[in-house]
């Protein structure tokens, strides 16, 4: 039995400051139908505006993080049908999240699933995970950002190879190309994501937000403009209590206690 639309994304807060959003369509390997996309956008928007949430962990299941788009919704779709789905708005709710996002990837992350993982700031992969953009094998191309994000992650020539052939990457291959941040044994990857999230949740929130903004800006502007943004953000942080807390803790050789 498939899940109802109400529970296709499960949300819980396992430790202070950490919210886990879990894709929950296991019968179809967490394939992205419109209901799942909408719930995911809503969940990210809610996490972004919730002051109790400082880090988001995005997870799937043991067999699949997300195996891509639900093709049952695509097979007879017309261009106007696809336009009406407002995919830019739904993907945008994820990319607009100001808080650190960690993707914990087990199993397949293919097509839209790989694109979903690339919306995160850190990708922690199981050693059994696989990544790829196989849309070309269906007579299509990526529509969730892979031609842009994958190219920025691994460079033009590797991106072209993956996008034009639909080839899959193992987790170690993805790590070697720079597509993922870390690789861990399958049974440990989610625990590692949670421990990293808990550590980040204790960090200086505004500094983390400014770092994220600056890094993302670097992919959309010139070096000069990016450096200007970095300098201004750096300067603004000198108005924060976190700056004083962090420096005094370092000088006193004690752990900082950020707000």
PDB file of C-alpha atoms in Angstrom:
ATOM      1  CA  UNK A   1       0.000   0.000   0.000  1.00  0.00           C
ATOM      2  CA  UNK A   2       1.265   3.477  -0.866  1.00  0.00           C
ATOM      3  CA  UNK A   3       1.421   6.174   1.755  1.00  0.00           C
ATOM      4  CA  UNK A   4      -1.276   8.805   1.962  1.00  0.00           C
ATOM      5  CA  UNK A   5      -0.307  12.288   0.834  1.00  0.00           C
ATOM      6  CA  UNK A   6      -0.236  13.406   4.475  1.00  0.00           C
ATOM      7  CA  UNK A   7       2.669  11.200   5.511  1.00  0.00           C
ATOM      8  CA  UNK A   8       4.956  11.227   2.470  1.00  0.00           C
ATOM      9  CA  UNK A   9       7.383  13.382   4.475  1.00  0.00           C
ATOM     10  CA  UNK A  10       7.987  12.469   8.114  1.00  0.00           C
ATOM     11  CA  UNK A  11       9.340  15.160  10.423  1.00  0.00           C
ATOM     12  CA  UNK A  12      10.837  14.893  13.875  1.00  0.00           C
ATOM     13  CA  UNK A  13      13.316  16.757  16.070  1.00  0.00           C
ATOM     14  CA  UNK A  14      15.668  14.168  17.635  1.00  0.00           C
ATOM     15  CA  UNK A  15      17.918  16.647  19.441  1.00  0.00           C
ATOM     16  CA  UNK A  16      17.664  20.375  20.225  1.00  0.00           C
ATOM     17  CA  UNK A  17      18.023  22.451  17.070  1.00  0.00           C
ATOM     18  CA  UNK A  18      17.924  19.504  14.653  1.00  0.00           C
ATOM     19  CA  UNK A  19      14.994  18.643  12.406  1.00  0.00           C
ATOM     20  CA  UNK A  20      14.937  15.440  10.368  1.00  0.00           C
ATOM     21  CA  UNK A  21      12.817  15.380   7.230  1.00  0.00           C
ATOM     22  CA  UNK A  22      12.425  11.860   5.863  1.00  0.00           C
ATOM     23  CA  UNK A  23      10.984  10.962   2.477  1.00  0.00           C
ATOM     24  CA  UNK A  24       8.398   8.256   3.068  1.00  0.00           C
ATOM     25  CA  UNK A  25       7.246   6.494  -0.095  1.00  0.00           C
ATOM     26  CA  UNK A  26       9.249   3.281   0.376  1.00  0.00           C
ATOM     27  CA  UNK A  27       7.073   1.172  -1.936  1.00  0.00           C
ATOM     28  CA  UNK A  28       8.266   3.268  -4.888  1.00  0.00           C
ATOM     29  CA  UNK A  29      11.785   3.991  -3.583  1.00  0.00           C
ATOM     30  CA  UNK A  30      10.730   7.500  -2.530  1.00  0.00           C
ATOM     31  CA  UNK A  31       9.946   8.539  -6.087  1.00  0.00           C
ATOM     32  CA  UNK A  32       9.036  12.207  -6.301  1.00  0.00           C
ATOM     33  CA  UNK A  33       5.376  12.680  -7.123  1.00  0.00           C
ATOM     34  CA  UNK A  34       3.721  16.075  -6.895  1.00  0.00           C
ATOM     35  CA  UNK A  35       2.356  15.423  -3.402  1.00  0.00           C
ATOM     36  CA  UNK A  36       5.814  14.572  -2.074  1.00  0.00           C
ATOM     37  CA  UNK A  37       7.359  17.606  -3.741  1.00  0.00           C
ATOM     38  CA  UNK A  38       4.699  19.876  -2.237  1.00  0.00           C
ATOM     39  CA  UNK A  39       5.050  18.417   1.261  1.00  0.00           C
ATOM     40  CA  UNK A  40       8.810  18.688   1.057  1.00  0.00           C
ATOM     41  CA  UNK A  41       8.595  22.349   0.046  1.00  0.00           C
ATOM     42  CA  UNK A  42       6.185  23.020   2.913  1.00  0.00           C
ATOM     43  CA  UNK A  43       8.429  21.201   5.391  1.00  0.00           C
ATOM     44  CA  UNK A  44      11.507  23.176   4.353  1.00  0.00           C
ATOM     45  CA  UNK A  45       9.628  26.472   4.515  1.00  0.00           C
ATOM     46  CA  UNK A  46       8.426  25.585   8.015  1.00  0.00           C
ATOM     47  CA  UNK A  47      11.922  24.610   9.162  1.00  0.00           C
ATOM     48  CA  UNK A  48      13.384  27.800   7.746  1.00  0.00           C
ATOM     49  CA  UNK A  49      11.011  29.997   9.742  1.00  0.00           C
ATOM     50  CA  UNK A  50      11.056  27.965  12.963  1.00  0.00           C
ATOM     51  CA  UNK A  51      13.529  29.569  15.408  1.00  0.00           C
ATOM     52  CA  UNK A  52      13.900  26.250  17.237  1.00  0.00           C
ATOM     53  CA  UNK A  53      15.359  24.620  14.111  1.00  0.00           C
ATOM     54  CA  UNK A  54      19.007  25.344  13.399  1.00  0.00           C
ATOM     55  CA  UNK A  55      19.967  22.443  11.111  1.00  0.00           C
ATOM     56  CA  UNK A  56      17.947  20.212   8.768  1.00  0.00           C
ATOM     57  CA  UNK A  57      18.824  16.580   8.020  1.00  0.00           C
ATOM     58  CA  UNK A  58      17.223  15.222   4.860  1.00  0.00           C
ATOM     59  CA  UNK A  59      16.965  11.430   4.694  1.00  0.00           C
ATOM     60  CA  UNK A  60      15.266   8.693   2.748  1.00  0.00           C
ATOM     61  CA  UNK A  61      15.164   4.957   3.306  1.00  0.00           C
ATOM     62  CA  UNK A  62      17.577   2.045   3.395  1.00  0.00           C
ATOM     63  CA  UNK A  63      17.017   1.060  -0.245  1.00  0.00           C
ATOM     64  CA  UNK A  64      16.743   4.539  -1.654  1.00  0.00           C
ATOM     65  CA  UNK A  65      17.268   8.114  -0.665  1.00  0.00           C
ATOM     66  CA  UNK A  66      15.169   8.959  -3.714  1.00  0.00           C
ATOM     67  CA  UNK A  67      15.059   7.059  -7.000  1.00  0.00           C
ATOM     68  CA  UNK A  68      13.929  10.088  -9.009  1.00  0.00           C
ATOM     69  CA  UNK A  69      10.684  11.384 -10.428  1.00  0.00           C
ATOM     70  CA  UNK A  70       7.526   9.295 -10.315  1.00  0.00           C
ATOM     71  CA  UNK A  71       7.276   8.415 -14.010  1.00  0.00           C
ATOM     72  CA  UNK A  72       3.577   7.597 -13.710  1.00  0.00           C
ATOM     73  CA  UNK A  73       3.003  11.355 -13.544  1.00  0.00           C
ATOM     74  CA  UNK A  74       5.247  12.044 -16.534  1.00  0.00           C
ATOM     75  CA  UNK A  75       4.367   9.456 -19.145  1.00  0.00           C
ATOM     76  CA  UNK A  76       1.362  11.306 -20.588  1.00  0.00           C
ATOM     77  CA  UNK A  77       2.231  14.797 -19.363  1.00  0.00           C
ATOM     78  CA  UNK A  78       2.263  17.738 -21.769  1.00  0.00           C
ATOM     79  CA  UNK A  79       4.467  20.837 -21.558  1.00  0.00           C
ATOM     80  CA  UNK A  80       1.577  22.804 -20.067  1.00  0.00           C
ATOM     81  CA  UNK A  81       1.081  20.074 -17.450  1.00  0.00           C
ATOM     82  CA  UNK A  82       4.719  20.353 -16.442  1.00  0.00           C
ATOM     83  CA  UNK A  83       4.596  24.167 -16.380  1.00  0.00           C
ATOM     84  CA  UNK A  84       1.537  23.989 -14.138  1.00  0.00           C
ATOM     85  CA  UNK A  85       3.418  21.950 -11.558  1.00  0.00           C
ATOM     86  CA  UNK A  86       5.498  25.060 -10.700  1.00  0.00           C
ATOM     87  CA  UNK A  87       8.602  23.028 -10.092  1.00  0.00           C
ATOM     88  CA  UNK A  88      10.771  26.124  -9.777  1.00  0.00           C
ATOM     89  CA  UNK A  89       8.727  27.210  -6.754  1.00  0.00           C
ATOM     90  CA  UNK A  90       8.880  23.769  -5.134  1.00  0.00           C
ATOM     91  CA  UNK A  91      12.621  23.327  -5.655  1.00  0.00           C
ATOM     92  CA  UNK A  92      13.113  26.950  -4.615  1.00  0.00           C
ATOM     93  CA  UNK A  93      11.625  26.331  -1.170  1.00  0.00           C
ATOM     94  CA  UNK A  94      14.484  23.902  -0.534  1.00  0.00           C
ATOM     95  CA  UNK A  95      17.288  25.999  -1.995  1.00  0.00           C
ATOM     96  CA  UNK A  96      16.007  29.069  -0.106  1.00  0.00           C
ATOM     97  CA  UNK A  97      16.455  27.441   3.302  1.00  0.00           C
ATOM     98  CA  UNK A  98      18.901  29.645   5.201  1.00  0.00           C
ATOM     99  CA  UNK A  99      19.943  26.949   7.640  1.00  0.00           C
ATOM    100  CA  UNK A 100      22.542  24.230   7.047  1.00  0.00           C
ATOM    101  CA  UNK A 101      21.045  21.213   5.290  1.00  0.00           C
ATOM    102  CA  UNK A 102      22.675  17.782   5.493  1.00  0.00           C
ATOM    103  CA  UNK A 103      21.583  15.034   3.110  1.00  0.00           C
ATOM    104  CA  UNK A 104      22.047  11.519   4.521  1.00  0.00           C
ATOM    105  CA  UNK A 105      22.014   9.306   1.427  1.00  0.00           C
ATOM    106  CA  UNK A 106      21.468   5.567   1.542  1.00  0.00           C
ATOM    107  CA  UNK A 107      20.706   3.512  -1.548  1.00  0.00           C
ATOM    108  CA  UNK A 108      19.787   5.193  -4.834  1.00  0.00           C
ATOM    109  CA  UNK A 109      19.975   8.944  -5.400  1.00  0.00           C
ATOM    110  CA  UNK A 110      19.072   9.119  -9.063  1.00  0.00           C
ATOM    111  CA  UNK A 111      17.613  11.785 -11.325  1.00  0.00           C
ATOM    112  CA  UNK A 112      15.510  14.074  -9.165  1.00  0.00           C
ATOM    113  CA  UNK A 113      16.892  12.246  -6.136  1.00  0.00           C
ATOM    114  CA  UNK A 114      20.445  13.244  -7.013  1.00  0.00           C
ATOM    115  CA  UNK A 115      19.236  16.782  -7.664  1.00  0.00           C
ATOM    116  CA  UNK A 116      17.493  16.777  -4.294  1.00  0.00           C
ATOM    117  CA  UNK A 117      20.710  15.734  -2.553  1.00  0.00           C
ATOM    118  CA  UNK A 118      22.583  18.493  -4.375  1.00  0.00           C
ATOM    119  CA  UNK A 119      20.216  21.055  -2.844  1.00  0.00           C
ATOM    120  CA  UNK A 120      21.830  20.210   0.520  1.00  0.00           C
ATOM    121  CA  UNK A 121      24.939  21.913   1.835  1.00  0.00           C
ATOM    122  CA  UNK A 122      26.599  18.653   2.875  1.00  0.00           C
ATOM    123  CA  UNK A 123      26.050  15.175   1.445  1.00  0.00           C
ATOM    124  CA  UNK A 124      26.945  12.232   3.669  1.00  0.00           C
ATOM    125  CA  UNK A 125      26.721   9.024   1.684  1.00  0.00           C
ATOM    126  CA  UNK A 126      26.482   5.366   2.559  1.00  0.00           C
ATOM    127  CA  UNK A 127      29.204   3.242   1.036  1.00  0.00           C
ATOM    128  CA  UNK A 128      26.343   1.420  -0.708  1.00  0.00           C
ATOM    129  CA  UNK A 129      24.798   4.572  -2.206  1.00  0.00           C
ATOM    130  CA  UNK A 130      24.669   5.338  -5.908  1.00  0.00           C
ATOM    131  CA  UNK A 131      24.272   8.639  -7.719  1.00  0.00           C
ATOM    132  CA  UNK A 132      23.337   9.546 -11.263  1.00  0.00           C
ATOM    133  CA  UNK A 133      21.294  11.581 -13.705  1.00  0.00           C
ATOM    134  CA  UNK A 134      19.722   9.015 -16.045  1.00  0.00           C
ATOM    135  CA  UNK A 135      17.111  11.343 -17.597  1.00  0.00           C
ATOM    136  CA  UNK A 136      18.756  11.155 -21.023  1.00  0.00           C
ATOM    137  CA  UNK A 137      17.966   7.431 -21.131  1.00  0.00           C
ATOM    138  CA  UNK A 138      14.279   8.413 -21.053  1.00  0.00           C
ATOM    139  CA  UNK A 139      14.612  10.954 -23.825  1.00  0.00           C
ATOM    140  CA  UNK A 140      14.629  13.783 -21.292  1.00  0.00           C
ATOM    141  CA  UNK A 141      17.108  15.985 -19.472  1.00  0.00           C
ATOM    142  CA  UNK A 142      17.361  17.079 -15.841  1.00  0.00           C
ATOM    143  CA  UNK A 143      14.826  19.682 -14.782  1.00  0.00           C
ATOM    144  CA  UNK A 144      15.729  20.170 -11.124  1.00  0.00           C
ATOM    145  CA  UNK A 145      19.089  21.845 -11.480  1.00  0.00           C
ATOM    146  CA  UNK A 146      21.560  19.086 -12.336  1.00  0.00           C
ATOM    147  CA  UNK A 147      22.967  20.741 -15.464  1.00  0.00           C
ATOM    148  CA  UNK A 148      23.976  23.623 -13.219  1.00  0.00           C
ATOM    149  CA  UNK A 149      24.673  22.126  -9.774  1.00  0.00           C
ATOM    150  CA  UNK A 150      26.393  18.973 -10.990  1.00  0.00           C
ATOM    151  CA  UNK A 151      28.622  20.983 -13.317  1.00  0.00           C
ATOM    152  CA  UNK A 152      29.620  23.258 -10.441  1.00  0.00           C
ATOM    153  CA  UNK A 153      30.300  20.255  -8.225  1.00  0.00           C
ATOM    154  CA  UNK A 154      32.360  18.065 -10.548  1.00  0.00           C
ATOM    155  CA  UNK A 155      33.339  20.271 -13.507  1.00  0.00           C
ATOM    156  CA  UNK A 156      32.226  20.399 -17.134  1.00  0.00           C
ATOM    157  CA  UNK A 157      33.779  17.224 -18.463  1.00  0.00           C
ATOM    158  CA  UNK A 158      32.651  14.868 -15.712  1.00  0.00           C
ATOM    159  CA  UNK A 159      29.209  16.489 -15.711  1.00  0.00           C
ATOM    160  CA  UNK A 160      28.919  16.011 -19.463  1.00  0.00           C
ATOM    161  CA  UNK A 161      29.901  12.364 -19.099  1.00  0.00           C
ATOM    162  CA  UNK A 162      27.267  11.730 -16.444  1.00  0.00           C
ATOM    163  CA  UNK A 163      24.508  13.778 -18.055  1.00  0.00           C
ATOM    164  CA  UNK A 164      24.994  12.550 -21.620  1.00  0.00           C
ATOM    165  CA  UNK A 165      25.439   8.866 -20.795  1.00  0.00           C
ATOM    166  CA  UNK A 166      23.219   8.505 -17.728  1.00  0.00           C
ATOM    167  CA  UNK A 167      26.071   6.672 -15.989  1.00  0.00           C
ATOM    168  CA  UNK A 168      25.878   5.945 -12.269  1.00  0.00           C
ATOM    169  CA  UNK A 169      28.484   6.709  -9.652  1.00  0.00           C
ATOM    170  CA  UNK A 170      29.270   4.628  -6.607  1.00  0.00           C
ATOM    171  CA  UNK A 171      29.678   6.553  -3.372  1.00  0.00           C
ATOM    172  CA  UNK A 172      33.502   6.336  -3.458  1.00  0.00           C
ATOM    173  CA  UNK A 173      33.466   7.592  -7.056  1.00  0.00           C
ATOM    174  CA  UNK A 174      31.166  10.448  -6.071  1.00  0.00           C
ATOM    175  CA  UNK A 175      33.497  11.344  -3.209  1.00  0.00           C
ATOM    176  CA  UNK A 176      36.512  11.341  -5.511  1.00  0.00           C
ATOM    177  CA  UNK A 177      34.740  13.704  -7.922  1.00  0.00           C
ATOM    178  CA  UNK A 178      33.656  16.080  -5.153  1.00  0.00           C
ATOM    179  CA  UNK A 179      29.949  15.319  -5.367  1.00  0.00           C
ATOM    180  CA  UNK A 180      29.666  14.135  -1.747  1.00  0.00           C
ATOM    181  CA  UNK A 181      31.247  15.337   1.486  1.00  0.00           C
ATOM    182  CA  UNK A 182      31.853  12.041   3.299  1.00  0.00           C
ATOM    183  CA  UNK A 183      31.284   8.306   2.832  1.00  0.00           C
ATOM    184  CA  UNK A 184      30.462   6.024   5.784  1.00  0.00           C
ATOM    185  CA  UNK A 185      29.375   2.410   6.300  1.00  0.00           C
ATOM    186  CA  UNK A 186      25.708   2.085   5.448  1.00  0.00           C
ATOM    187  CA  UNK A 187      24.571   1.418   9.002  1.00  0.00           C
ATOM    188  CA  UNK A 188      26.420   4.478  10.301  1.00  0.00           C
ATOM    189  CA  UNK A 189      25.645   7.240   7.811  1.00  0.00           C
ATOM    190  CA  UNK A 190      22.475   8.555   9.438  1.00  0.00           C
ATOM    191  CA  UNK A 191      24.046   8.540  12.899  1.00  0.00           C
ATOM    192  CA  UNK A 192      26.968  10.501  11.478  1.00  0.00           C
ATOM    193  CA  UNK A 193      24.552  13.006   9.902  1.00  0.00           C
ATOM    194  CA  UNK A 194      22.741  13.439  13.213  1.00  0.00           C
ATOM    195  CA  UNK A 195      25.950  13.914  15.175  1.00  0.00           C
ATOM    196  CA  UNK A 196      27.191  16.478  12.670  1.00  0.00           C
ATOM    197  CA  UNK A 197      23.829  18.250  12.774  1.00  0.00           C
ATOM    198  CA  UNK A 198      23.878  18.325  16.578  1.00  0.00           C
ATOM    199  CA  UNK A 199      27.335  19.888  16.527  1.00  0.00           C
ATOM    200  CA  UNK A 200      26.281  22.496  13.965  1.00  0.00           C
ATOM    201  CA  UNK A 201      23.158  23.269  15.990  1.00  0.00           C
ATOM    202  CA  UNK A 202      25.411  24.405  18.834  1.00  0.00           C
ATOM    203  CA  UNK A 203      27.363  26.708  16.547  1.00  0.00           C
ATOM    204  CA  UNK A 204      26.973  30.419  15.767  1.00  0.00           C
ATOM    205  CA  UNK A 205      23.808  30.546  13.696  1.00  0.00           C
ATOM    206  CA  UNK A 206      24.327  33.887  11.956  1.00  0.00           C
ATOM    207  CA  UNK A 207      27.906  33.054  10.986  1.00  0.00           C
ATOM    208  CA  UNK A 208      26.703  29.766   9.508  1.00  0.00           C
ATOM    209  CA  UNK A 209      23.979  31.563   7.579  1.00  0.00           C
ATOM    210  CA  UNK A 210      26.422  34.126   6.197  1.00  0.00           C
ATOM    211  CA  UNK A 211      28.865  31.377   5.179  1.00  0.00           C
ATOM    212  CA  UNK A 212      26.111  29.524   3.342  1.00  0.00           C
ATOM    213  CA  UNK A 213      24.962  32.682   1.577  1.00  0.00           C
ATOM    214  CA  UNK A 214      28.502  33.583   0.520  1.00  0.00           C
ATOM    215  CA  UNK A 215      29.328  30.132  -0.823  1.00  0.00           C
ATOM    216  CA  UNK A 216      26.078  29.925  -2.789  1.00  0.00           C
ATOM    217  CA  UNK A 217      26.627  33.456  -4.077  1.00  0.00           C
ATOM    218  CA  UNK A 218      30.046  32.401  -5.340  1.00  0.00           C
ATOM    219  CA  UNK A 219      28.343  30.105  -7.829  1.00  0.00           C
ATOM    220  CA  UNK A 220      26.149  32.867  -9.229  1.00  0.00           C
ATOM    221  CA  UNK A 221      28.397  35.903  -9.518  1.00  0.00           C
ATOM    222  CA  UNK A 222      31.897  37.145 -10.243  1.00  0.00           C
ATOM    223  CA  UNK A 223      34.821  36.702  -7.887  1.00  0.00           C
ATOM    224  CA  UNK A 224      34.892  40.446  -7.189  1.00  0.00           C
ATOM    225  CA  UNK A 225      31.209  40.582  -6.204  1.00  0.00           C
ATOM    226  CA  UNK A 226      31.547  37.426  -4.122  1.00  0.00           C
ATOM    227  CA  UNK A 227      34.542  38.796  -2.244  1.00  0.00           C
ATOM    228  CA  UNK A 228      32.672  42.026  -1.577  1.00  0.00           C
ATOM    229  CA  UNK A 229      29.779  40.068  -0.087  1.00  0.00           C
ATOM    230  CA  UNK A 230      32.185  38.040   2.043  1.00  0.00           C
ATOM    231  CA  UNK A 231      33.861  41.188   3.407  1.00  0.00           C
ATOM    232  CA  UNK A 232      30.569  42.850   4.300  1.00  0.00           C
ATOM    233  CA  UNK A 233      29.274  39.706   6.010  1.00  0.00           C
ATOM    234  CA  UNK A 234      32.549  39.327   7.906  1.00  0.00           C
ATOM    235  CA  UNK A 235      32.321  42.925   9.076  1.00  0.00           C
ATOM    236  CA  UNK A 236      28.702  42.566  10.194  1.00  0.00           C
ATOM    237  CA  UNK A 237      29.558  39.587  12.386  1.00  0.00           C
ATOM    238  CA  UNK A 238      31.620  41.920  14.585  1.00  0.00           C
ATOM    239  CA  UNK A 239      28.303  43.297  15.852  1.00  0.00           C
ATOM    240  CA  UNK A 240      27.254  39.908  17.230  1.00  0.00           C
ATOM    241  CA  UNK A 241      27.527  38.443  20.679  1.00  0.00           C
ATOM    242  CA  UNK A 242      28.680  35.184  19.089  1.00  0.00           C
ATOM    243  CA  UNK A 243      31.869  36.847  17.882  1.00  0.00           C
ATOM    244  CA  UNK A 244      32.792  37.930  21.395  1.00  0.00           C
ATOM    245  CA  UNK A 245      31.804  34.576  22.861  1.00  0.00           C
ATOM    246  CA  UNK A 246      33.850  32.655  20.316  1.00  0.00           C
ATOM    247  CA  UNK A 247      37.003  34.738  20.646  1.00  0.00           C
ATOM    248  CA  UNK A 248      36.922  34.833  24.444  1.00  0.00           C
ATOM    249  CA  UNK A 249      36.411  31.083  24.562  1.00  0.00           C
ATOM    250  CA  UNK A 250      39.401  30.525  22.284  1.00  0.00           C
ATOM    251  CA  UNK A 251      41.592  32.860  24.324  1.00  0.00           C
ATOM    252  CA  UNK A 252      40.437  31.154  27.515  1.00  0.00           C
ATOM    253  CA  UNK A 253      40.940  27.713  25.984  1.00  0.00           C
ATOM    254  CA  UNK A 254      37.380  26.621  26.786  1.00  0.00           C
ATOM    255  CA  UNK A 255      34.534  25.446  24.509  1.00  0.00           C
ATOM    256  CA  UNK A 256      32.315  28.308  23.291  1.00  0.00           C
ATOM    257  CA  UNK A 257      28.659  28.442  24.337  1.00  0.00           C
ATOM    258  CA  UNK A 258      26.871  30.226  21.507  1.00  0.00           C
ATOM    259  CA  UNK A 259      23.284  31.440  21.852  1.00  0.00           C
TER     260      UNK A 259
END
